[in-house]
PDB file of N, CA and C in Angstrom:
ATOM      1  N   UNK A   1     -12.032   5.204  -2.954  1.00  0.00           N
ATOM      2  CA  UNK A   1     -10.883   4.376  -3.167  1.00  0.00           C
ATOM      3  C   UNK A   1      -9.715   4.911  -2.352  1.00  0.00           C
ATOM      4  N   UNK A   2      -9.554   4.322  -1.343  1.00  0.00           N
ATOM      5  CA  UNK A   2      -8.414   4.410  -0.346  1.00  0.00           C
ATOM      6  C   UNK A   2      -6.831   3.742  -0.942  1.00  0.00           C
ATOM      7  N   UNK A   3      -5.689   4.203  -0.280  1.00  0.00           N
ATOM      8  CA  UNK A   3      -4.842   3.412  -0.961  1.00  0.00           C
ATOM      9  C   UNK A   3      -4.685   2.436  -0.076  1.00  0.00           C
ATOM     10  N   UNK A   4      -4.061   0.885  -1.339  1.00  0.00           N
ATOM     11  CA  UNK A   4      -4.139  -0.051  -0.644  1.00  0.00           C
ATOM     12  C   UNK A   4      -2.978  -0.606   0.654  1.00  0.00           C
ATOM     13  N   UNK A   5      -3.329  -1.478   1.116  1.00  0.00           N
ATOM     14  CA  UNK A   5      -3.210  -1.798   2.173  1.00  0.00           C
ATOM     15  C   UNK A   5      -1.684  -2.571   1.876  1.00  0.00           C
ATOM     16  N   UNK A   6      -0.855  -2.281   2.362  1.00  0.00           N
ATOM     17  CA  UNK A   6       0.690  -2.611   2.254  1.00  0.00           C
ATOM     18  C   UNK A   6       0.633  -4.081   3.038  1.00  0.00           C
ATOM     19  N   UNK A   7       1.504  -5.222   2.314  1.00  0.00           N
ATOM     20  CA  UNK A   7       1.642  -6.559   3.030  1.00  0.00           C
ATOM     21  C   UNK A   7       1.843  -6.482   4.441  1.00  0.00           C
ATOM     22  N   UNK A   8       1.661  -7.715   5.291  1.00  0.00           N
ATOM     23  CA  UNK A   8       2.450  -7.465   6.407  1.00  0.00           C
ATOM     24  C   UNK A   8       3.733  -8.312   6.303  1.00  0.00           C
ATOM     25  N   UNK A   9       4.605  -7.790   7.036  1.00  0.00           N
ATOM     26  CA  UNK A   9       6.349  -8.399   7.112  1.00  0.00           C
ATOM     27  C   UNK A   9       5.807  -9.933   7.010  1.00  0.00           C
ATOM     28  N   UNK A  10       5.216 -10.572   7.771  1.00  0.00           N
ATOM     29  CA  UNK A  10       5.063 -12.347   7.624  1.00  0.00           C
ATOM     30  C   UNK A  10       4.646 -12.952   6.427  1.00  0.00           C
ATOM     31  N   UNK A  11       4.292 -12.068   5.602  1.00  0.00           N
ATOM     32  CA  UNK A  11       4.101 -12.930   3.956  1.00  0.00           C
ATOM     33  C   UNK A  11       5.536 -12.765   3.364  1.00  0.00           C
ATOM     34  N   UNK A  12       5.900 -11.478   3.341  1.00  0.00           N
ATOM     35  CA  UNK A  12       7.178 -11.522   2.771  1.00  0.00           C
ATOM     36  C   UNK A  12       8.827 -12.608   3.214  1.00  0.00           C
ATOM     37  N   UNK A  13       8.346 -13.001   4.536  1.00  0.00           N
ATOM     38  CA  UNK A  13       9.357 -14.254   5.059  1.00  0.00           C
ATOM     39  C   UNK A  13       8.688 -15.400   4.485  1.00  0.00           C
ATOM     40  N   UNK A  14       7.686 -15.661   4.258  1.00  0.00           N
ATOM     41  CA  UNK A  14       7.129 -16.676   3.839  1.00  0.00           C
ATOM     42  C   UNK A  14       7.583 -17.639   2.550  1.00  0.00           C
ATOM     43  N   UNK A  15       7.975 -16.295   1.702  1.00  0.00           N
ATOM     44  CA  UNK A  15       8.180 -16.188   0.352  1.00  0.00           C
ATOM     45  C   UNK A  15      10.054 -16.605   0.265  1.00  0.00           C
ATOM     46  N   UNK A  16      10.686 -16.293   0.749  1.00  0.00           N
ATOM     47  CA  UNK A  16      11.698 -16.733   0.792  1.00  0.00           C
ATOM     48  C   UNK A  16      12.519 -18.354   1.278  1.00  0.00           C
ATOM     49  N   UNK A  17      13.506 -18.201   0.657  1.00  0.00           N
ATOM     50  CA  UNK A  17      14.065 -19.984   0.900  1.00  0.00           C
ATOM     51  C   UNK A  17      14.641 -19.678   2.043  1.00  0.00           C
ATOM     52  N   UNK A  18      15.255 -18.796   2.242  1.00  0.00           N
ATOM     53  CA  UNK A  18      16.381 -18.876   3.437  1.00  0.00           C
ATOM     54  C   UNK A  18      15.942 -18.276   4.581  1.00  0.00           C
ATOM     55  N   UNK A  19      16.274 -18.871   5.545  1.00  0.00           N
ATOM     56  CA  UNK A  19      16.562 -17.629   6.988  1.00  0.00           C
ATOM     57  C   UNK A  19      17.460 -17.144   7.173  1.00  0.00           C
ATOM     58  N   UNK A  20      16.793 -15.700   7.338  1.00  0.00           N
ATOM     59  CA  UNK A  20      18.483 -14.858   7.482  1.00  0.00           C
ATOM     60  C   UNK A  20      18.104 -14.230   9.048  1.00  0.00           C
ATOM     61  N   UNK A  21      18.995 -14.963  10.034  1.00  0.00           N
ATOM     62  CA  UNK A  21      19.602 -14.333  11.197  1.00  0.00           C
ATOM     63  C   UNK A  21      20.288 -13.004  11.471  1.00  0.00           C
ATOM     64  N   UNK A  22      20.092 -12.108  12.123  1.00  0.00           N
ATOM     65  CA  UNK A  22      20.421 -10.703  12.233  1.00  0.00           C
ATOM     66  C   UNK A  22      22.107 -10.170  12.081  1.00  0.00           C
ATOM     67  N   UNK A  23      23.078 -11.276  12.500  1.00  0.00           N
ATOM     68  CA  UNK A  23      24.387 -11.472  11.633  1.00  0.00           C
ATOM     69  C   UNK A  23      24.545 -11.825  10.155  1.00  0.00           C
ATOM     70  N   UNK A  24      23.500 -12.304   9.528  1.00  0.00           N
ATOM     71  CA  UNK A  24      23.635 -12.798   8.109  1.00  0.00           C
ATOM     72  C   UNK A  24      22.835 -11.158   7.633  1.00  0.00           C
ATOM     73  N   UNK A  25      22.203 -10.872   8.027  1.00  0.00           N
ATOM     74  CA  UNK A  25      21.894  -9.878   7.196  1.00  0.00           C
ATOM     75  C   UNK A  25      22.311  -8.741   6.923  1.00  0.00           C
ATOM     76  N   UNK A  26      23.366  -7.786   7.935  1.00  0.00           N
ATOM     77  CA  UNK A  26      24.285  -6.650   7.623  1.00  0.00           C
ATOM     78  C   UNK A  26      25.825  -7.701   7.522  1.00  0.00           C
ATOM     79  N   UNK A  27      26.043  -7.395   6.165  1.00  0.00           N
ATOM     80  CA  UNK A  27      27.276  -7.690   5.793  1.00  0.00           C
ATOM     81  C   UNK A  27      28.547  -6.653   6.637  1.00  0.00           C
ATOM     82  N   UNK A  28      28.568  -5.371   5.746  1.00  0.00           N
ATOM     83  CA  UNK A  28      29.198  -4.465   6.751  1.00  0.00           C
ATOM     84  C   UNK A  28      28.891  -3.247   6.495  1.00  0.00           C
ATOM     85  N   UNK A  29      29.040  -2.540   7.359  1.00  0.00           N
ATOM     86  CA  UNK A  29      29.053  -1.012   7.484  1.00  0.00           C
ATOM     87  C   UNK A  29      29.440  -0.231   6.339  1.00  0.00           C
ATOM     88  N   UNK A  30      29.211   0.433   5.438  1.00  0.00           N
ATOM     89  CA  UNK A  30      30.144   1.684   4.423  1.00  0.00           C
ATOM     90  C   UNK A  30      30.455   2.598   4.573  1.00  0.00           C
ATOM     91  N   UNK A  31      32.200   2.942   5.224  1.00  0.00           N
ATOM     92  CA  UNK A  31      32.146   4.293   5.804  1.00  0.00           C
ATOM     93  C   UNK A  31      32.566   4.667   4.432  1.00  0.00           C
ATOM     94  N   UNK A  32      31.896   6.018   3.952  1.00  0.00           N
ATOM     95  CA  UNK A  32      32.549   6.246   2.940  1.00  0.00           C
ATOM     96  C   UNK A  32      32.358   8.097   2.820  1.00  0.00           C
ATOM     97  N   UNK A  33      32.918   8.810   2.261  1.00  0.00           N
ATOM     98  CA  UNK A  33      32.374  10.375   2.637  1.00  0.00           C
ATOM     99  C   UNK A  33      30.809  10.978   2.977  1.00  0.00           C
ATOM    100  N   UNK A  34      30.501  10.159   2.040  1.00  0.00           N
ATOM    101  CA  UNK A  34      28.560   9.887   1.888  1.00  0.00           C
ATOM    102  C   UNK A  34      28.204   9.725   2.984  1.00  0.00           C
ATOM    103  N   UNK A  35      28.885   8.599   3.353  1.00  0.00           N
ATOM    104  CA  UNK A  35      28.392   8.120   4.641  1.00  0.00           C
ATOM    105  C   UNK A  35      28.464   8.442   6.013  1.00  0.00           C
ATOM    106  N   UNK A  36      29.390   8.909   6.006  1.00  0.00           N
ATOM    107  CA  UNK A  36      29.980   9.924   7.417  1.00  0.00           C
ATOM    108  C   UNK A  36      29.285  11.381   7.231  1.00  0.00           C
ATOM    109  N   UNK A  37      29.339  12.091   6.078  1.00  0.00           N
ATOM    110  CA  UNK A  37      27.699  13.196   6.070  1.00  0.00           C
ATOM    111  C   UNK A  37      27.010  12.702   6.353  1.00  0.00           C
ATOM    112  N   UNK A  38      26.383  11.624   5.898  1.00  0.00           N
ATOM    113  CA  UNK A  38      24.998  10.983   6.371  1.00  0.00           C
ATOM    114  C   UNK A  38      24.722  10.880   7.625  1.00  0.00           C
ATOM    115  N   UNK A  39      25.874  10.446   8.401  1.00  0.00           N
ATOM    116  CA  UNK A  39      26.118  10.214   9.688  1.00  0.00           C
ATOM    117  C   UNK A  39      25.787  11.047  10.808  1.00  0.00           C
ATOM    118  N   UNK A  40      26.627  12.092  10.379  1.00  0.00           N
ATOM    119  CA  UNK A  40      26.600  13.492  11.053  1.00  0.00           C
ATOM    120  C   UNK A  40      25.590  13.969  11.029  1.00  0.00           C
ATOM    121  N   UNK A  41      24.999  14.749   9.824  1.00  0.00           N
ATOM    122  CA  UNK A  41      24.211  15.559  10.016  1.00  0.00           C
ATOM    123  C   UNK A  41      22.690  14.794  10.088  1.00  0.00           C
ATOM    124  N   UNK A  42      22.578  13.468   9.680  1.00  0.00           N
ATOM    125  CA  UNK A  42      21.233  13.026   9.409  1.00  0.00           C
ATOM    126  C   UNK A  42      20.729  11.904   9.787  1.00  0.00           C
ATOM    127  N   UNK A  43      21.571  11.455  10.809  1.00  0.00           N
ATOM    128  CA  UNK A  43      21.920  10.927  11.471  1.00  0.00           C
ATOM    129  C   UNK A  43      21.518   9.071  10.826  1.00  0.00           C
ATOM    130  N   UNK A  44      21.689   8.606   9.711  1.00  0.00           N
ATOM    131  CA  UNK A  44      21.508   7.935   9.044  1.00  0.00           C
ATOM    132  C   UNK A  44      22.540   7.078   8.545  1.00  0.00           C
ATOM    133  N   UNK A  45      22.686   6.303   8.876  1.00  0.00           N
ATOM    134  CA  UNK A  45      23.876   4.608   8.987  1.00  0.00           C
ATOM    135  C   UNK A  45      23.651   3.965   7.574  1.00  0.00           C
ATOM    136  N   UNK A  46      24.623   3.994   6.605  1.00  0.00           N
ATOM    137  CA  UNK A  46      24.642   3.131   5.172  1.00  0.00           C
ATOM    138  C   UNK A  46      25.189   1.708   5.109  1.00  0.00           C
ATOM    139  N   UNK A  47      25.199   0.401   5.146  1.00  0.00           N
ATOM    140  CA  UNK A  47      25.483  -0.578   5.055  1.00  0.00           C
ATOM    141  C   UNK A  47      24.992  -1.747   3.855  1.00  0.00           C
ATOM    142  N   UNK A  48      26.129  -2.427   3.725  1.00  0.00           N
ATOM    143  CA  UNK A  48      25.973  -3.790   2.724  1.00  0.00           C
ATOM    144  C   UNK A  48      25.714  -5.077   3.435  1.00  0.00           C
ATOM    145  N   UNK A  49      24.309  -4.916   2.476  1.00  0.00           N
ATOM    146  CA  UNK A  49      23.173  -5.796   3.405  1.00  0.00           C
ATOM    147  C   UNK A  49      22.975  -7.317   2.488  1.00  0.00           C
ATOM    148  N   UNK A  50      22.528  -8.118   2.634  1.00  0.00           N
ATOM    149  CA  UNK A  50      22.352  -9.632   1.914  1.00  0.00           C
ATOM    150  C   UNK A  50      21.540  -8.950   0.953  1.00  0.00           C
ATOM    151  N   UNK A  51      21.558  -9.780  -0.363  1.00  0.00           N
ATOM    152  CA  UNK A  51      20.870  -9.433  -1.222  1.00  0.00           C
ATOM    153  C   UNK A  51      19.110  -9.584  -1.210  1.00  0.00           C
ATOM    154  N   UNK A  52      18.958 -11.033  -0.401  1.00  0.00           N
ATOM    155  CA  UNK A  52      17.470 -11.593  -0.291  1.00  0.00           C
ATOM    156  C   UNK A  52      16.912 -10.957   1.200  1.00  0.00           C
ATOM    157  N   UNK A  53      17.476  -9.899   1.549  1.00  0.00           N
ATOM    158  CA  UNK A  53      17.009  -8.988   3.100  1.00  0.00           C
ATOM    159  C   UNK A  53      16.036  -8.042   2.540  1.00  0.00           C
ATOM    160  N   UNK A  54      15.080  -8.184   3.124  1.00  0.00           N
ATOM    161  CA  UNK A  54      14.485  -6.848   3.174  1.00  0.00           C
ATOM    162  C   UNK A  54      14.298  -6.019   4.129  1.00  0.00           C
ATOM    163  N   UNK A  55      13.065  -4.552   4.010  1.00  0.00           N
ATOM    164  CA  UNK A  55      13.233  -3.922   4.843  1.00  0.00           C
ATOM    165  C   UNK A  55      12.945  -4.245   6.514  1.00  0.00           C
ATOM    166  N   UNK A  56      11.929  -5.110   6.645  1.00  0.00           N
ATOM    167  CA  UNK A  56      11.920  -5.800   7.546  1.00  0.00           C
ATOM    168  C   UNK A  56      13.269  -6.272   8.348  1.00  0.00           C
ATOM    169  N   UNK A  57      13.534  -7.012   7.554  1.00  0.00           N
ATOM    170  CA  UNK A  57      15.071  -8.360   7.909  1.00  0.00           C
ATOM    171  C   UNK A  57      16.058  -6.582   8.579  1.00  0.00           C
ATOM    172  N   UNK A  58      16.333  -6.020   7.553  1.00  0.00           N
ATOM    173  CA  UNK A  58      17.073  -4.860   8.038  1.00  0.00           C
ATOM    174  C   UNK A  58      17.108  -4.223   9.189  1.00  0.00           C
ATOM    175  N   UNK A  59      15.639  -3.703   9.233  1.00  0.00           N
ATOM    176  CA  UNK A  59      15.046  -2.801  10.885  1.00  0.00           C
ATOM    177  C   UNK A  59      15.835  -3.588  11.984  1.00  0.00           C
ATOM    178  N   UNK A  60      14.952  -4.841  12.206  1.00  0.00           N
ATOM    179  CA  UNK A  60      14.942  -5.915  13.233  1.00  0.00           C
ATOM    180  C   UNK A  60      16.418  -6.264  13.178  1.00  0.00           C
ATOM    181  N   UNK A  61      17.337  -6.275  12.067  1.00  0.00           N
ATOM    182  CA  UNK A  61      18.827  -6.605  12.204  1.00  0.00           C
ATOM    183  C   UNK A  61      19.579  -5.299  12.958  1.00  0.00           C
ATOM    184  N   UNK A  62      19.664  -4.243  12.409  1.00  0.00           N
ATOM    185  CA  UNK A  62      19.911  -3.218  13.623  1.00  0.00           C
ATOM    186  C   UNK A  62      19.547  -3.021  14.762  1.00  0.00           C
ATOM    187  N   UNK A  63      18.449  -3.059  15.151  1.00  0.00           N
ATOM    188  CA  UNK A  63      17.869  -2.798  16.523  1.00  0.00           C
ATOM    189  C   UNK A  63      17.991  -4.111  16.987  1.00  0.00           C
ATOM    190  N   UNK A  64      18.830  -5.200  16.752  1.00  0.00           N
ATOM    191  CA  UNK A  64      18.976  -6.318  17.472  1.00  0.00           C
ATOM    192  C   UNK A  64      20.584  -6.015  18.073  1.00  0.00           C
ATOM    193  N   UNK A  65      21.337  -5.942  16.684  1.00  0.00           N
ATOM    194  CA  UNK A  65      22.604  -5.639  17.303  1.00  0.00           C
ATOM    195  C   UNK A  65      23.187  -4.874  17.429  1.00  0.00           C
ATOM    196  N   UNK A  66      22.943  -3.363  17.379  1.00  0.00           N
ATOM    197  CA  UNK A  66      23.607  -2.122  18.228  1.00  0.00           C
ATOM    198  C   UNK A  66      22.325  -2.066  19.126  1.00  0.00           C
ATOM    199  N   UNK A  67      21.020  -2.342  19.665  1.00  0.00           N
ATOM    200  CA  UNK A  67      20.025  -2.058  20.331  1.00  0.00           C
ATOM    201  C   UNK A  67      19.760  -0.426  20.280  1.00  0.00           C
ATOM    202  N   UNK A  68      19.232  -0.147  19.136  1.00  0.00           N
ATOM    203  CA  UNK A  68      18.620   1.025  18.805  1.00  0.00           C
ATOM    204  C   UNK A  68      17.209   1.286  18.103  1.00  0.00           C
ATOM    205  N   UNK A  69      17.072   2.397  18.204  1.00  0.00           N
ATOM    206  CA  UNK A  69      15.972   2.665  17.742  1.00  0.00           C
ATOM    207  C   UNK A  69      15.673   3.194  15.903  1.00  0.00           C
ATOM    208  N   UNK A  70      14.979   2.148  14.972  1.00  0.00           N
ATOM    209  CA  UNK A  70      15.106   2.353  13.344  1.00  0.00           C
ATOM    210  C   UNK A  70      14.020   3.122  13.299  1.00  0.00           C
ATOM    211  N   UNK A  71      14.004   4.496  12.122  1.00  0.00           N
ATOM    212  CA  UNK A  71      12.994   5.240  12.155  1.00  0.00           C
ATOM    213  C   UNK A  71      12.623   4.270  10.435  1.00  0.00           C
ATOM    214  N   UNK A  72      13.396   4.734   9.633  1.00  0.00           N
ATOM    215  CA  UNK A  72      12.986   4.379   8.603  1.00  0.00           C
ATOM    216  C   UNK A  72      14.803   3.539   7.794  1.00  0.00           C
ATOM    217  N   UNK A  73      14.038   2.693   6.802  1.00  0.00           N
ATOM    218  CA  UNK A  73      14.825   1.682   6.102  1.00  0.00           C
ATOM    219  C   UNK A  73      14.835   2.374   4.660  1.00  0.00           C
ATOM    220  N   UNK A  74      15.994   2.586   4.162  1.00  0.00           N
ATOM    221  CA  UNK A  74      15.714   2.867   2.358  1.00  0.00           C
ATOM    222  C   UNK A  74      16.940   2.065   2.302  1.00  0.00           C
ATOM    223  N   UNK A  75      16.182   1.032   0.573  1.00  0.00           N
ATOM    224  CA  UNK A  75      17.047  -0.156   0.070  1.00  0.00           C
ATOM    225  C   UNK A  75      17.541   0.658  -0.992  1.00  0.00           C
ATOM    226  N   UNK A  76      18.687  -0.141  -2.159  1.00  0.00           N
ATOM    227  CA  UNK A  76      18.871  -0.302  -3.125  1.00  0.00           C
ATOM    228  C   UNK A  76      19.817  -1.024  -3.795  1.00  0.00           C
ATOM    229  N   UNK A  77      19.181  -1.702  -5.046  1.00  0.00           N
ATOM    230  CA  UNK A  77      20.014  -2.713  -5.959  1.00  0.00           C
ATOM    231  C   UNK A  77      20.958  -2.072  -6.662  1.00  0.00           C
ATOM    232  N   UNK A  78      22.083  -1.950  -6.078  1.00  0.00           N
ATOM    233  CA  UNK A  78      23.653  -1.413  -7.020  1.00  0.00           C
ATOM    234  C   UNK A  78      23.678  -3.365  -8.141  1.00  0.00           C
ATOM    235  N   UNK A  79      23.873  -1.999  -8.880  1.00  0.00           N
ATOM    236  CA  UNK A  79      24.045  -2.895 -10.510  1.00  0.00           C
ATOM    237  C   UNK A  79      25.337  -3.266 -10.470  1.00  0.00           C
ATOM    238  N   UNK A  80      25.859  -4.298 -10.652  1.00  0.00           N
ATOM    239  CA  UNK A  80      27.449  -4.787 -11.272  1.00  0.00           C
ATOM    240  C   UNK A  80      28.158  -3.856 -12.173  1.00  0.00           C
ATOM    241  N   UNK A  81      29.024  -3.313 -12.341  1.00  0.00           N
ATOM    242  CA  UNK A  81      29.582  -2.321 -13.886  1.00  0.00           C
ATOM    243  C   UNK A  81      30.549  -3.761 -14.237  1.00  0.00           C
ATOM    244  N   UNK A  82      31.315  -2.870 -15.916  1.00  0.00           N
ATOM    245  CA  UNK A  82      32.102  -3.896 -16.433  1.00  0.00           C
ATOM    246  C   UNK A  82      33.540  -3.295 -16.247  1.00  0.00           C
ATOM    247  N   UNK A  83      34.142  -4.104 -16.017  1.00  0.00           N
ATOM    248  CA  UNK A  83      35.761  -3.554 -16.092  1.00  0.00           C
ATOM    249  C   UNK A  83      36.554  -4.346 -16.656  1.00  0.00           C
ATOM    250  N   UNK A  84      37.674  -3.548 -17.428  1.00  0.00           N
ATOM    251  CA  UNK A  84      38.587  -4.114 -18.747  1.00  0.00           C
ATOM    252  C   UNK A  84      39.877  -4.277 -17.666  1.00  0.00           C
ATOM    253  N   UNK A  85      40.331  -5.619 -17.749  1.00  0.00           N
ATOM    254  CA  UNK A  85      41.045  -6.230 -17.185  1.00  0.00           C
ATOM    255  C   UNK A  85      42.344  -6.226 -18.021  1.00  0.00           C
ATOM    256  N   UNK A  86      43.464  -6.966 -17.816  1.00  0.00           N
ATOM    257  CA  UNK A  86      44.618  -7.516 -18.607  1.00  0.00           C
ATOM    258  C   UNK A  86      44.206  -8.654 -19.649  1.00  0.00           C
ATOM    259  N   UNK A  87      43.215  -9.444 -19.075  1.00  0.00           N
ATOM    260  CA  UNK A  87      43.019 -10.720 -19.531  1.00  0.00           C
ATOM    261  C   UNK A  87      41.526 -10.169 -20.599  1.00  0.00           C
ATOM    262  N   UNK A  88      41.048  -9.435 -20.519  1.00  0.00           N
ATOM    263  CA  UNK A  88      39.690  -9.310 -21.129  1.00  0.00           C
ATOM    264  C   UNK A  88      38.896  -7.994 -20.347  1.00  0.00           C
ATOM    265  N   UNK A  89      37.616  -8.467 -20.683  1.00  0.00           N
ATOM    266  CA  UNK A  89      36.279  -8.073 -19.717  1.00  0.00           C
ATOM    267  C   UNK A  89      36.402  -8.965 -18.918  1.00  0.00           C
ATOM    268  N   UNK A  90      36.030  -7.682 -17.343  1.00  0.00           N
ATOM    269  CA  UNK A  90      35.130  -8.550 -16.333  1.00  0.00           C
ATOM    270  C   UNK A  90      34.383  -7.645 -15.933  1.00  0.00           C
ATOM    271  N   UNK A  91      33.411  -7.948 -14.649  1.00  0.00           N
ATOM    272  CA  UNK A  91      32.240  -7.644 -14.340  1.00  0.00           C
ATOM    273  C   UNK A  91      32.826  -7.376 -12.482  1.00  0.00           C
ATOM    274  N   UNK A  92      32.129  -6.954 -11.907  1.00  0.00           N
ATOM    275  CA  UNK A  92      32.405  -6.551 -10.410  1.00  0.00           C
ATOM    276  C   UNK A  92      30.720  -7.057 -10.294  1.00  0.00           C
ATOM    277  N   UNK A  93      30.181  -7.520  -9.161  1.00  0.00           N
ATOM    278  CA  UNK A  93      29.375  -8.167  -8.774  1.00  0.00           C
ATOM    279  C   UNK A  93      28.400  -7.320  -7.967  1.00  0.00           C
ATOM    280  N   UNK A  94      26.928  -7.865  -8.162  1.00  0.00           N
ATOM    281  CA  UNK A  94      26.093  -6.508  -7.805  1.00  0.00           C
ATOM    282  C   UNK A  94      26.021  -6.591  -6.194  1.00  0.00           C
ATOM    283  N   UNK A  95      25.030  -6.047  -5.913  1.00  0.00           N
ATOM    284  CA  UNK A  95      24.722  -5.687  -4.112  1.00  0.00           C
ATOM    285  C   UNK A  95      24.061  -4.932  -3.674  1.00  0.00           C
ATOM    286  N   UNK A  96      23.452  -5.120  -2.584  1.00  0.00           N
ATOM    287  CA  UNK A  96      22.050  -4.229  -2.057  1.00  0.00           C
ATOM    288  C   UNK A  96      22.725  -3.515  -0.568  1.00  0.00           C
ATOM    289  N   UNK A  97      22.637  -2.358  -1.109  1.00  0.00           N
ATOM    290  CA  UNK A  97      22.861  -1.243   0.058  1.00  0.00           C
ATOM    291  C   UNK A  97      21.798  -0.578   0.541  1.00  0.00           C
ATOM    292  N   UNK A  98      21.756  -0.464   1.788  1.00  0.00           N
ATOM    293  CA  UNK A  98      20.555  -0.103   2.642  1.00  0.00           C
ATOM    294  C   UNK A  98      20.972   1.131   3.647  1.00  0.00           C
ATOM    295  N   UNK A  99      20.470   1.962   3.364  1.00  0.00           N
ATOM    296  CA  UNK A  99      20.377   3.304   4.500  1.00  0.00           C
ATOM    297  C   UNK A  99      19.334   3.276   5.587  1.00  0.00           C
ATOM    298  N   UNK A 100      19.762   3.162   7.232  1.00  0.00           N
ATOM    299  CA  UNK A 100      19.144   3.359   8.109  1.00  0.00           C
ATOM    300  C   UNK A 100      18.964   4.441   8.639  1.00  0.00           C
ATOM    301  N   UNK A 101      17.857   4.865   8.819  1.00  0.00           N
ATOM    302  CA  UNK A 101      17.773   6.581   9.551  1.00  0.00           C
ATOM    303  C   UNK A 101      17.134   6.265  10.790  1.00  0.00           C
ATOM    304  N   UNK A 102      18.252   6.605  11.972  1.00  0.00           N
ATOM    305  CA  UNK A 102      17.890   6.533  13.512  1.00  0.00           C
ATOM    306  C   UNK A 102      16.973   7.459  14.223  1.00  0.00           C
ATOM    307  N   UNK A 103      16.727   6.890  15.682  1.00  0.00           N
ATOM    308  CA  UNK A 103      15.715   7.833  16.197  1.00  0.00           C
ATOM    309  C   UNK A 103      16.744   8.203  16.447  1.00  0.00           C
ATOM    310  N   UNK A 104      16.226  10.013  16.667  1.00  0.00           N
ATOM    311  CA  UNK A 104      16.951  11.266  16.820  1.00  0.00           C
ATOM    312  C   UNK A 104      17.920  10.919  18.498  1.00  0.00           C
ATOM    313  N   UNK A 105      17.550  10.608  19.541  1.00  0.00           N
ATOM    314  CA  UNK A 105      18.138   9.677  20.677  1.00  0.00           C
ATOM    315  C   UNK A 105      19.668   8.745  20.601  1.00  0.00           C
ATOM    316  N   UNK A 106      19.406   8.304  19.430  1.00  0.00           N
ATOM    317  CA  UNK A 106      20.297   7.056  19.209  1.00  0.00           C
ATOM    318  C   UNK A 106      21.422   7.309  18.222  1.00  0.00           C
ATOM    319  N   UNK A 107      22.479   6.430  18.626  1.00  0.00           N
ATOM    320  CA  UNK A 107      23.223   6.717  17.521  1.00  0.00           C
ATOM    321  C   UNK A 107      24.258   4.986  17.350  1.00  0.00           C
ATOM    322  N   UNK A 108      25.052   4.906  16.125  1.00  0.00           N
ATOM    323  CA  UNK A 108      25.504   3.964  16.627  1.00  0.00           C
ATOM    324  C   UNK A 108      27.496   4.485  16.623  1.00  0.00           C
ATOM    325  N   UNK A 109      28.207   3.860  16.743  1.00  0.00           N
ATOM    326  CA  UNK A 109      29.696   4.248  16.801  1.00  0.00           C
ATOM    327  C   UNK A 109      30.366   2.721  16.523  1.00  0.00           C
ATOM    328  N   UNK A 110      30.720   3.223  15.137  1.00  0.00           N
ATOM    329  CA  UNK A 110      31.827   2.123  14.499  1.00  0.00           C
ATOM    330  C   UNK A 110      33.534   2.087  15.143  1.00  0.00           C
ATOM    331  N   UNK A 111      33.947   3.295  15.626  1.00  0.00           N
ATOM    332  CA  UNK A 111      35.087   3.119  15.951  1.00  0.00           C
ATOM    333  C   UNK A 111      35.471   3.922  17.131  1.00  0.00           C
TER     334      UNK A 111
END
């Protein structure tokens, strides 16, 4: 018993309603302390990505528009928290942040 055999990227577009074009899918960049360590030493780019993107949609969205090289994609679903307002409860809205880790060669430059 071998392990099994991982989808290929074309079922997982299949499955979705929308097309997401390589501008629809990185929302924006997160420079944030995290992220600029990340940057530096590990050479690994954090961004807010569409919620219905995956790792696929991601890769192919970077290496389209800075033209670089993606080693590896790590996702994740940030949960909404609640926050006590003047008026009541509210909620802050969730979102999928995605860490890109570049080939060692490449880099990209936000500013």
């Amino acid at each position: 018993m071998g392990r099994p055999v991982p989808p290929k990227p074309e079922q997982f577009a299949e499955d979705r309603t929308i097309d997401l074009d390589p501008y629809s899918v990185i929302l924006r960049p997160l420079v944030t302390e995290k992220g600029t360590h990340l940057s530096e030493r590990h050479n690994a780019y954090t961004f807010e990505v569409h919620p219905q993107a995956n790792k696929y949609d991601i890769k192919n969205a970077v290496q389209t528009i800075w033209n670089v090289r993606v080693d590896k994609v790590r996702t994740q679903n940030r949960a909404g928290k609640t926050r006590r307002t003047r008026s009541g409860l509210g909620r802050t809205r969730s979102w999928k942040k995605a860490v890109v880790k570049l080939h060692a060669e490449d880099q990209i430059s936000f500013f």
